[in-house]
Amino acid sequence: MFEQKKFERGKLIRQLFFSVFISILSMVLIFLAVSWRGVSVDLSTLNPYWLAVGIAIVGGSWLVDGTRLWLSTRVWKKRITFRDAMSTVFSGYFMAAITPFFSGGSPAQMYVLTRSGLSWGEAGSLMVITGVLYQLSLLVMLFLLIFVFRIGFALQGFLLDLLYSFAIVYSVLISLLFFLLLRPKSLHHLIGWGMKFVRRRFKRVKFSEEAVWEWVGEFMVDFRKGFTIFIREKPQYLAWNMACYMCQYLMLFSVAFVVIVALGVIPNYLQVVGAQVPLFYVFSFIPSPGASGGVEISIASVFAGLIGPERLGMFVLLWRVITFYIQLVVGGAAFFIILNKFGNRSTK
C-alpha cells in the first residue's frame, strides 16, 4: 500500500515538474524572440505595488470560488466546512494545472467532496452542472463585451480556429451527456462495453462487475436527483453559481490589467478583459498539462500589440507567476495535505 501511494505521489510530482518545465521553456522562447528582434527589456517603470494588488485580486478570486462551492453544497441540505470547500477548490486548481485539458480538476474536487460528506453522485452532479455554468458564464460575458460594450475579438488565425474547434467539441460533449442521462440503457451498454474492454486489454486489472454496477446504480440515482434539485427545485443556486463565476472571471482578467499598469502602461480595461475571454476557451483546448506553453504563447501573441515588445516578456512572466505559479504552490500544498489526511484515515 505504501509503495503504491509513493508511486502515485511520485507520478503527481513528475507531472508537476513537466507542467512547470513547459511553462518556463515557453517564456524563455518569448524572451529570446524579443531579444532576436533587438528589443531590450524595459524595467524602469516597474511598480511592485500593482503586483501586490494583482496577488490580492487572485486571493479574492479564491475566496469567491470557495464561497460559491461552500453554499452550493446546501442544495442537498449538507453543510461542509468552509475549510473543506477551500481545500476542494485548491485541489481542483492543482490537478487541473498538471493534467492535459485541465482534466484532473473535477475528479480531484469530487474526491475531496466525497470525503467531506457528499456522495459520489451528488459530487458528480455538482461538478457537471457547475462545469456547464462555468463555460456558460464565460459565454454570457463574451456576448456582453461584443454586443453591449462593443469590444471586438482579439483572436485571429490559428487561435480563432482553436476557439471554433472548442465550441464544436464542447457542444458535442454536452449533447452526449444529456443523451446518456435521458437514455440510461445506452449508458449501461457503454459501461458494459468499457468493462469488457478493460478485462480484454488490461488483464492484470481486477474488479468485481457486481460492485461496479452497484456503484453505478447509486451514482446515477444521486446524479439525476442532483440535476432535478438544481434545475427544478432550487434554480436560485444556478444563478448564484453564474454570478460567482462572472465575478471570479472579472477578478482573474483584472490581473492582466494591473500587471500592465505595473509595467508603466495604462490600457483600456475593457479591451484587456475582452482580449482574455476568448483566450480562456482556447486554453481549454490545449493538450499540454495545465495548457502550459500554449497559455504563454497565446497570451503573448494577443497582448504584443497592446504593451509593446520591450515589456512583453516581463508581462507574460509576471502574469503567469501571479495567476499560475502561486496558485500551483498553494493548490499543491492543499492537495497533498488532503492526501495525507484521508490516507491516514483509510489505513486506520
Tab-separated table of C-alpha atoms in Angstrom:
chain	number	residue	atom	x	y	z
A	1	MET	CA	0.000	0.000	0.000
A	2	PHE	CA	2.776	2.424	0.953
A	3	GLU	CA	4.740	1.719	-2.215
A	4	GLN	CA	1.641	2.242	-4.353
A	5	LYS	CA	0.908	5.584	-2.674
A	6	LYS	CA	4.552	6.563	-3.027
A	7	PHE	CA	4.386	5.787	-6.744
A	8	GLU	CA	1.212	7.824	-7.180
A	9	ARG	CA	2.680	10.811	-5.379
A	10	GLY	CA	5.835	10.465	-7.428
A	11	LYS	CA	3.743	10.478	-10.589
A	12	LEU	CA	1.971	13.666	-9.479
A	13	ILE	CA	5.298	15.335	-8.762
A	14	ARG	CA	6.634	14.340	-12.198
A	15	GLN	CA	3.508	15.787	-13.822
A	16	LEU	CA	4.021	18.962	-11.808
A	17	PHE	CA	7.623	19.391	-12.947
A	18	PHE	CA	6.656	18.635	-16.542
A	19	SER	CA	3.986	21.357	-16.498
A	20	VAL	CA	6.377	23.876	-14.945
A	21	PHE	CA	9.153	22.927	-17.384
A	22	ILE	CA	6.940	23.565	-20.432
A	23	SER	CA	5.793	26.882	-18.974
A	24	ILE	CA	9.335	28.086	-18.257
A	25	LEU	CA	10.580	26.920	-21.650
A	26	SER	CA	7.848	28.851	-23.456
A	27	MET	CA	8.668	32.027	-21.521
A	28	VAL	CA	12.356	31.623	-22.354
A	29	LEU	CA	11.388	31.362	-26.024
A	30	ILE	CA	9.331	34.559	-25.735
A	31	PHE	CA	12.295	36.434	-24.220
A	32	LEU	CA	14.599	35.035	-26.928
A	33	ALA	CA	12.178	36.046	-29.685
A	34	VAL	CA	12.114	39.595	-28.336
A	35	SER	CA	15.917	39.742	-27.988
A	36	TRP	CA	16.425	38.427	-31.549
A	37	ARG	CA	14.474	41.457	-32.744
A	38	GLY	CA	16.965	43.678	-30.952
A	39	VAL	CA	14.495	44.858	-28.311
A	40	SER	CA	15.772	45.246	-24.758
A	41	VAL	CA	13.707	44.532	-21.637
A	42	ASP	CA	12.417	47.730	-20.014
A	43	LEU	CA	12.022	47.561	-16.216
A	44	SER	CA	12.484	51.253	-15.480
A	45	THR	CA	8.788	51.832	-14.767
A	46	LEU	CA	8.058	48.625	-12.829
A	47	ASN	CA	5.837	49.356	-9.816
A	48	PRO	CA	5.741	46.466	-7.274
A	49	TYR	CA	2.649	47.961	-5.614
A	50	TRP	CA	0.463	46.925	-8.539
A	51	LEU	CA	1.907	43.418	-8.467
A	52	ALA	CA	0.805	43.144	-4.833
A	53	VAL	CA	-2.659	44.285	-5.937
A	54	GLY	CA	-2.680	41.506	-8.538
A	55	ILE	CA	-1.815	38.891	-5.901
A	56	ALA	CA	-4.592	40.232	-3.655
A	57	ILE	CA	-7.064	40.001	-6.540
A	58	VAL	CA	-6.163	36.348	-7.140
A	59	GLY	CA	-6.609	35.656	-3.427
A	60	GLY	CA	-10.032	37.282	-3.614
A	61	SER	CA	-10.987	35.075	-6.568
A	62	TRP	CA	-10.096	32.003	-4.486
A	63	LEU	CA	-12.431	33.176	-1.717
A	64	VAL	CA	-15.245	33.790	-4.211
A	65	ASP	CA	-14.815	30.288	-5.651
A	66	GLY	CA	-14.653	28.673	-2.210
A	67	THR	CA	-17.743	30.545	-1.010
A	68	ARG	CA	-19.610	29.542	-4.183
A	69	LEU	CA	-18.879	25.865	-3.565
A	70	TRP	CA	-19.481	26.080	0.189
A	71	LEU	CA	-23.027	27.389	-0.285
A	72	SER	CA	-23.790	25.220	-3.349
A	73	THR	CA	-23.459	22.008	-1.320
A	74	ARG	CA	-26.504	23.122	0.679
A	75	VAL	CA	-28.655	22.047	-2.265
A	76	TRP	CA	-28.684	18.617	-0.571
A	77	LYS	CA	-29.054	20.176	2.905
A	78	LYS	CA	-25.481	19.178	3.672
A	79	ARG	CA	-23.093	21.619	5.248
A	80	ILE	CA	-19.410	21.125	4.593
A	81	THR	CA	-16.952	23.379	6.392
A	82	PHE	CA	-15.563	26.414	4.624
A	83	ARG	CA	-12.110	24.899	5.080
A	84	ASP	CA	-13.196	21.783	3.176
A	85	ALA	CA	-14.662	23.988	0.439
A	86	MET	CA	-11.360	25.852	0.048
A	87	SER	CA	-9.432	22.559	0.087
A	88	THR	CA	-11.744	21.331	-2.679
A	89	VAL	CA	-11.161	24.295	-4.981
A	90	PHE	CA	-7.400	24.344	-4.288
A	91	SER	CA	-7.157	20.629	-5.072
A	92	GLY	CA	-9.029	21.256	-8.314
A	93	TYR	CA	-6.672	24.095	-9.255
A	94	PHE	CA	-3.621	21.925	-8.632
A	95	MET	CA	-4.780	18.832	-10.525
A	96	ALA	CA	-6.092	20.920	-13.431
A	97	ALA	CA	-2.678	22.584	-13.689
A	98	ILE	CA	-0.782	19.298	-14.089
A	99	THR	CA	-3.163	17.298	-16.316
A	100	PRO	CA	-3.949	17.607	-20.058
A	101	PHE	CA	-7.027	19.676	-20.965
A	102	PHE	CA	-7.362	20.553	-17.229
A	103	SER	CA	-8.979	17.110	-16.944
A	104	GLY	CA	-7.857	16.364	-13.374
A	105	GLY	CA	-9.577	19.327	-11.738
A	106	SER	CA	-13.135	17.980	-11.453
A	107	PRO	CA	-12.165	14.444	-10.313
A	108	ALA	CA	-9.942	15.966	-7.611
A	109	GLN	CA	-12.800	18.150	-6.401
A	110	MET	CA	-15.170	15.175	-6.411
A	111	TYR	CA	-12.654	13.191	-4.347
A	112	VAL	CA	-12.435	15.885	-1.662
A	113	LEU	CA	-16.204	16.480	-1.639
A	114	THR	CA	-16.948	12.784	-1.086
A	115	ARG	CA	-14.587	12.827	1.899
A	116	SER	CA	-16.409	15.908	3.197
A	117	GLY	CA	-19.877	14.349	3.337
A	118	LEU	CA	-21.302	14.217	-0.196
A	119	SER	CA	-21.974	11.024	-2.132
A	120	TRP	CA	-20.196	10.381	-5.442
A	121	GLY	CA	-23.436	11.063	-7.332
A	122	GLU	CA	-24.013	14.363	-5.540
A	123	ALA	CA	-20.420	15.455	-6.090
A	124	GLY	CA	-20.603	14.340	-9.733
A	125	SER	CA	-23.814	16.216	-10.492
A	126	LEU	CA	-22.430	19.321	-8.762
A	127	MET	CA	-19.240	19.206	-10.847
A	128	VAL	CA	-21.077	18.656	-14.129
A	129	ILE	CA	-23.668	21.377	-13.530
A	130	THR	CA	-21.136	23.929	-12.301
A	131	GLY	CA	-18.806	22.974	-15.155
A	132	VAL	CA	-21.532	23.831	-17.664
A	133	LEU	CA	-22.294	27.056	-15.793
A	134	TYR	CA	-18.576	27.907	-15.789
A	135	GLN	CA	-18.500	27.866	-19.590
A	136	LEU	CA	-21.938	29.482	-19.890
A	137	SER	CA	-20.863	32.378	-17.645
A	138	LEU	CA	-17.869	32.997	-19.887
A	139	LEU	CA	-20.163	32.914	-22.934
A	140	VAL	CA	-22.511	35.486	-21.335
A	141	MET	CA	-19.538	37.720	-20.600
A	142	LEU	CA	-18.353	37.340	-24.200
A	143	PHE	CA	-21.766	38.401	-25.560
A	144	LEU	CA	-21.886	41.394	-23.202
A	145	LEU	CA	-18.459	42.570	-24.308
A	146	ILE	CA	-19.269	42.172	-28.004
A	147	PHE	CA	-22.854	43.440	-28.186
A	148	VAL	CA	-23.083	45.832	-25.216
A	149	PHE	CA	-19.579	47.245	-24.805
A	150	ARG	CA	-18.586	46.794	-28.480
A	151	ILE	CA	-15.282	45.098	-27.722
A	152	GLY	CA	-14.035	43.178	-30.778
A	153	PHE	CA	-12.254	39.839	-30.973
A	154	ALA	CA	-8.503	39.865	-30.397
A	155	LEU	CA	-8.093	36.374	-31.854
A	156	GLN	CA	-7.252	35.527	-35.408
A	157	GLY	CA	-5.644	32.759	-37.423
A	158	PHE	CA	-4.801	29.566	-35.532
A	159	LEU	CA	-6.144	30.809	-32.171
A	160	LEU	CA	-9.505	31.618	-33.721
A	161	ASP	CA	-9.630	28.153	-35.292
A	162	LEU	CA	-8.988	26.655	-31.847
A	163	LEU	CA	-11.875	28.675	-30.404
A	164	TYR	CA	-14.263	27.358	-33.060
A	165	SER	CA	-12.994	23.804	-32.519
A	166	PHE	CA	-13.560	24.075	-28.772
A	167	ALA	CA	-17.134	25.321	-29.308
A	168	ILE	CA	-17.912	22.330	-31.542
A	169	VAL	CA	-16.296	19.706	-29.288
A	170	TYR	CA	-17.853	21.131	-26.109
A	171	SER	CA	-21.309	21.218	-27.709
A	172	VAL	CA	-20.956	17.571	-28.747
A	173	LEU	CA	-19.859	16.506	-25.245
A	174	ILE	CA	-22.736	18.345	-23.546
A	175	SER	CA	-25.216	16.829	-26.005
A	176	LEU	CA	-23.777	13.363	-25.331
A	177	LEU	CA	-24.067	13.905	-21.575
A	178	PHE	CA	-27.741	14.807	-21.721
A	179	PHE	CA	-28.401	11.956	-24.164
A	180	LEU	CA	-26.938	9.458	-21.688
A	181	LEU	CA	-28.934	10.995	-18.835
A	182	LEU	CA	-32.158	10.634	-20.793
A	183	ARG	CA	-31.257	7.179	-22.153
A	184	PRO	CA	-29.907	5.184	-19.185
A	185	LYS	CA	-29.915	1.965	-21.248
A	186	SER	CA	-27.350	3.481	-23.592
A	187	LEU	CA	-25.211	4.389	-20.595
A	188	HIS	CA	-25.439	0.811	-19.292
A	189	HIS	CA	-24.359	-0.536	-22.671
A	190	LEU	CA	-21.433	1.890	-22.692
A	191	ILE	CA	-20.318	0.891	-19.191
A	192	GLY	CA	-20.659	-2.801	-20.023
A	193	TRP	CA	-18.533	-2.339	-23.145
A	194	GLY	CA	-15.970	-0.420	-21.080
A	195	MET	CA	-15.626	-3.225	-18.517
A	196	LYS	CA	-15.231	-5.827	-21.271
A	197	PHE	CA	-12.573	-3.661	-22.930
A	198	VAL	CA	-10.647	-3.296	-19.660
A	199	ARG	CA	-10.799	-7.056	-18.969
A	200	ARG	CA	-9.616	-7.844	-22.504
A	201	ARG	CA	-6.821	-5.272	-22.768
A	202	PHE	CA	-5.715	-4.943	-19.137
A	203	LYS	CA	-5.853	-8.476	-17.779
A	204	ARG	CA	-3.955	-7.579	-14.605
A	205	VAL	CA	-6.704	-5.198	-13.502
A	206	LYS	CA	-9.032	-6.992	-11.085
A	207	PHE	CA	-12.506	-5.721	-10.231
A	208	SER	CA	-15.964	-7.037	-9.422
A	209	GLU	CA	-18.607	-6.348	-12.060
A	210	GLU	CA	-21.315	-6.602	-9.401
A	211	ALA	CA	-19.587	-3.922	-7.312
A	212	VAL	CA	-19.184	-1.697	-10.372
A	213	TRP	CA	-22.857	-1.997	-11.302
A	214	GLU	CA	-23.898	-1.330	-7.694
A	215	TRP	CA	-21.724	1.794	-7.578
A	216	VAL	CA	-23.014	2.978	-10.979
A	217	GLY	CA	-26.607	2.484	-9.862
A	218	GLU	CA	-26.120	4.513	-6.671
A	219	PHE	CA	-24.158	7.155	-8.572
A	220	MET	CA	-26.855	7.615	-11.224
A	221	VAL	CA	-29.651	7.867	-8.666
A	222	ASP	CA	-27.850	10.639	-6.774
A	223	PHE	CA	-26.658	12.228	-10.022
A	224	ARG	CA	-30.135	12.511	-11.555
A	225	LYS	CA	-31.542	13.669	-8.213
A	226	GLY	CA	-28.924	16.412	-8.098
A	227	PHE	CA	-29.880	17.587	-11.601
A	228	THR	CA	-33.555	17.646	-10.633
A	229	ILE	CA	-32.932	19.654	-7.470
A	230	PHE	CA	-30.688	22.189	-9.206
A	231	ILE	CA	-32.849	22.764	-12.283
A	232	ARG	CA	-36.422	22.341	-10.988
A	233	GLU	CA	-36.473	22.821	-7.231
A	234	LYS	CA	-33.659	25.266	-6.447
A	235	PRO	CA	-32.749	27.209	-9.618
A	236	GLN	CA	-31.527	30.087	-7.452
A	237	TYR	CA	-28.353	28.083	-6.954
A	238	LEU	CA	-27.787	28.179	-10.713
A	239	ALA	CA	-27.957	31.983	-10.661
A	240	TRP	CA	-25.696	32.035	-7.600
A	241	ASN	CA	-23.027	29.968	-9.337
A	242	MET	CA	-23.150	32.054	-12.512
A	243	ALA	CA	-22.864	35.284	-10.542
A	244	CYS	CA	-19.849	33.951	-8.633
A	245	TYR	CA	-18.201	32.686	-11.818
A	246	MET	CA	-18.616	36.032	-13.571
A	247	CYS	CA	-17.204	37.824	-10.533
A	248	GLN	CA	-14.278	35.408	-10.468
A	249	TYR	CA	-13.662	35.893	-14.199
A	250	LEU	CA	-13.554	39.662	-13.809
A	251	MET	CA	-11.077	39.361	-10.957
A	252	LEU	CA	-8.811	36.994	-12.898
A	253	PHE	CA	-8.974	39.148	-16.034
A	254	SER	CA	-8.134	42.197	-13.928
A	255	VAL	CA	-4.768	40.668	-13.026
A	256	ALA	CA	-3.502	41.242	-16.581
A	257	PHE	CA	-4.649	44.854	-16.338
A	258	VAL	CA	-2.784	45.574	-13.087
A	259	VAL	CA	0.365	43.807	-14.361
A	260	ILE	CA	0.350	46.049	-17.439
A	261	VAL	CA	-0.138	49.092	-15.190
A	262	ALA	CA	2.776	47.869	-13.047
A	263	LEU	CA	4.926	47.951	-16.188
A	264	GLY	CA	4.057	51.592	-16.819
A	265	VAL	CA	1.263	51.338	-19.392
A	266	ILE	CA	-2.347	52.403	-18.786
A	267	PRO	CA	-4.510	50.289	-21.138
A	268	ASN	CA	-8.247	50.280	-21.703
A	269	TYR	CA	-9.678	47.974	-19.039
A	270	LEU	CA	-12.472	46.519	-21.161
A	271	GLN	CA	-10.049	45.917	-24.008
A	272	VAL	CA	-7.792	43.898	-21.685
A	273	VAL	CA	-10.770	41.886	-20.398
A	274	GLY	CA	-12.138	41.359	-23.893
A	275	ALA	CA	-8.803	40.028	-25.099
A	276	GLN	CA	-8.814	37.314	-22.435
A	277	VAL	CA	-12.389	35.977	-22.661
A	278	PRO	CA	-11.937	34.048	-25.943
A	279	LEU	CA	-8.443	33.018	-24.824
A	280	PHE	CA	-9.901	31.136	-21.866
A	281	TYR	CA	-11.863	28.977	-24.307
A	282	VAL	CA	-8.686	28.346	-26.276
A	283	PHE	CA	-6.777	27.372	-23.113
A	284	SER	CA	-9.240	24.522	-22.522
A	285	PHE	CA	-8.339	23.069	-25.921
A	286	ILE	CA	-4.564	22.972	-25.399
A	287	PRO	CA	-3.479	19.365	-24.618
A	288	SER	CA	-0.393	20.102	-22.510
A	289	PRO	CA	-0.674	19.819	-18.686
A	290	GLY	CA	-2.441	22.920	-17.433
A	291	ALA	CA	-2.205	24.260	-21.016
A	292	SER	CA	1.410	25.191	-20.213
A	293	GLY	CA	3.253	26.607	-23.167
A	294	GLY	CA	0.097	27.339	-25.106
A	295	VAL	CA	-1.072	29.802	-22.457
A	296	GLU	CA	2.163	31.793	-22.508
A	297	ILE	CA	2.479	31.894	-26.282
A	298	SER	CA	-1.179	32.735	-26.946
A	299	ILE	CA	-1.318	35.472	-24.297
A	300	ALA	CA	1.911	36.932	-25.694
A	301	SER	CA	0.562	36.958	-29.262
A	302	VAL	CA	-2.626	38.728	-28.193
A	303	PHE	CA	-1.013	41.367	-25.939
A	304	ALA	CA	2.105	42.093	-28.031
A	305	GLY	CA	0.468	44.994	-29.844
A	306	LEU	CA	-1.055	46.404	-26.663
A	307	ILE	CA	2.037	46.679	-24.453
A	308	GLY	CA	4.937	46.632	-26.920
A	309	PRO	CA	7.770	44.097	-27.374
A	310	GLU	CA	10.023	45.669	-24.723
A	311	ARG	CA	7.532	44.771	-21.975
A	312	LEU	CA	6.065	41.607	-23.459
A	313	GLY	CA	8.358	39.037	-21.829
A	314	MET	CA	8.072	40.580	-18.368
A	315	PHE	CA	4.295	40.872	-18.724
A	316	VAL	CA	3.927	37.158	-19.503
A	317	LEU	CA	6.337	36.202	-16.708
A	318	LEU	CA	4.686	38.346	-14.019
A	319	TRP	CA	1.156	37.474	-15.122
A	320	ARG	CA	1.968	33.757	-15.119
A	321	VAL	CA	3.625	33.918	-11.686
A	322	ILE	CA	0.561	35.582	-10.162
A	323	THR	CA	-2.127	33.524	-11.904
A	324	PHE	CA	-0.375	30.144	-12.175
A	325	TYR	CA	2.728	29.583	-10.043
A	326	ILE	CA	1.348	30.992	-6.780
A	327	GLN	CA	-1.864	29.030	-7.318
A	328	LEU	CA	0.190	25.917	-8.116
A	329	VAL	CA	2.128	26.182	-4.855
A	330	VAL	CA	-0.932	26.840	-2.695
A	331	GLY	CA	-3.058	24.250	-4.501
A	332	GLY	CA	-0.311	21.623	-4.371
A	333	ALA	CA	0.215	22.137	-0.649
A	334	ALA	CA	-3.543	21.849	-0.008
A	335	PHE	CA	-3.896	18.732	-2.163
A	336	PHE	CA	-1.010	16.838	-0.577
A	337	ILE	CA	-2.312	17.743	2.885
A	338	ILE	CA	-5.668	16.262	1.818
A	339	LEU	CA	-3.969	13.089	0.572
A	340	ASN	CA	-2.145	12.694	3.888
A	341	LYS	CA	-5.294	13.376	5.881
A	342	PHE	CA	-7.558	10.929	4.071
A	343	GLY	CA	-4.754	8.433	3.517
A	344	ASN	CA	-4.160	8.210	7.261
A	345	ARG	CA	-7.901	7.688	7.839
A	346	SER	CA	-8.074	4.812	5.362
A	347	THR	CA	-5.165	2.960	6.988
A	348	LYS	CA	-6.666	3.045	10.462
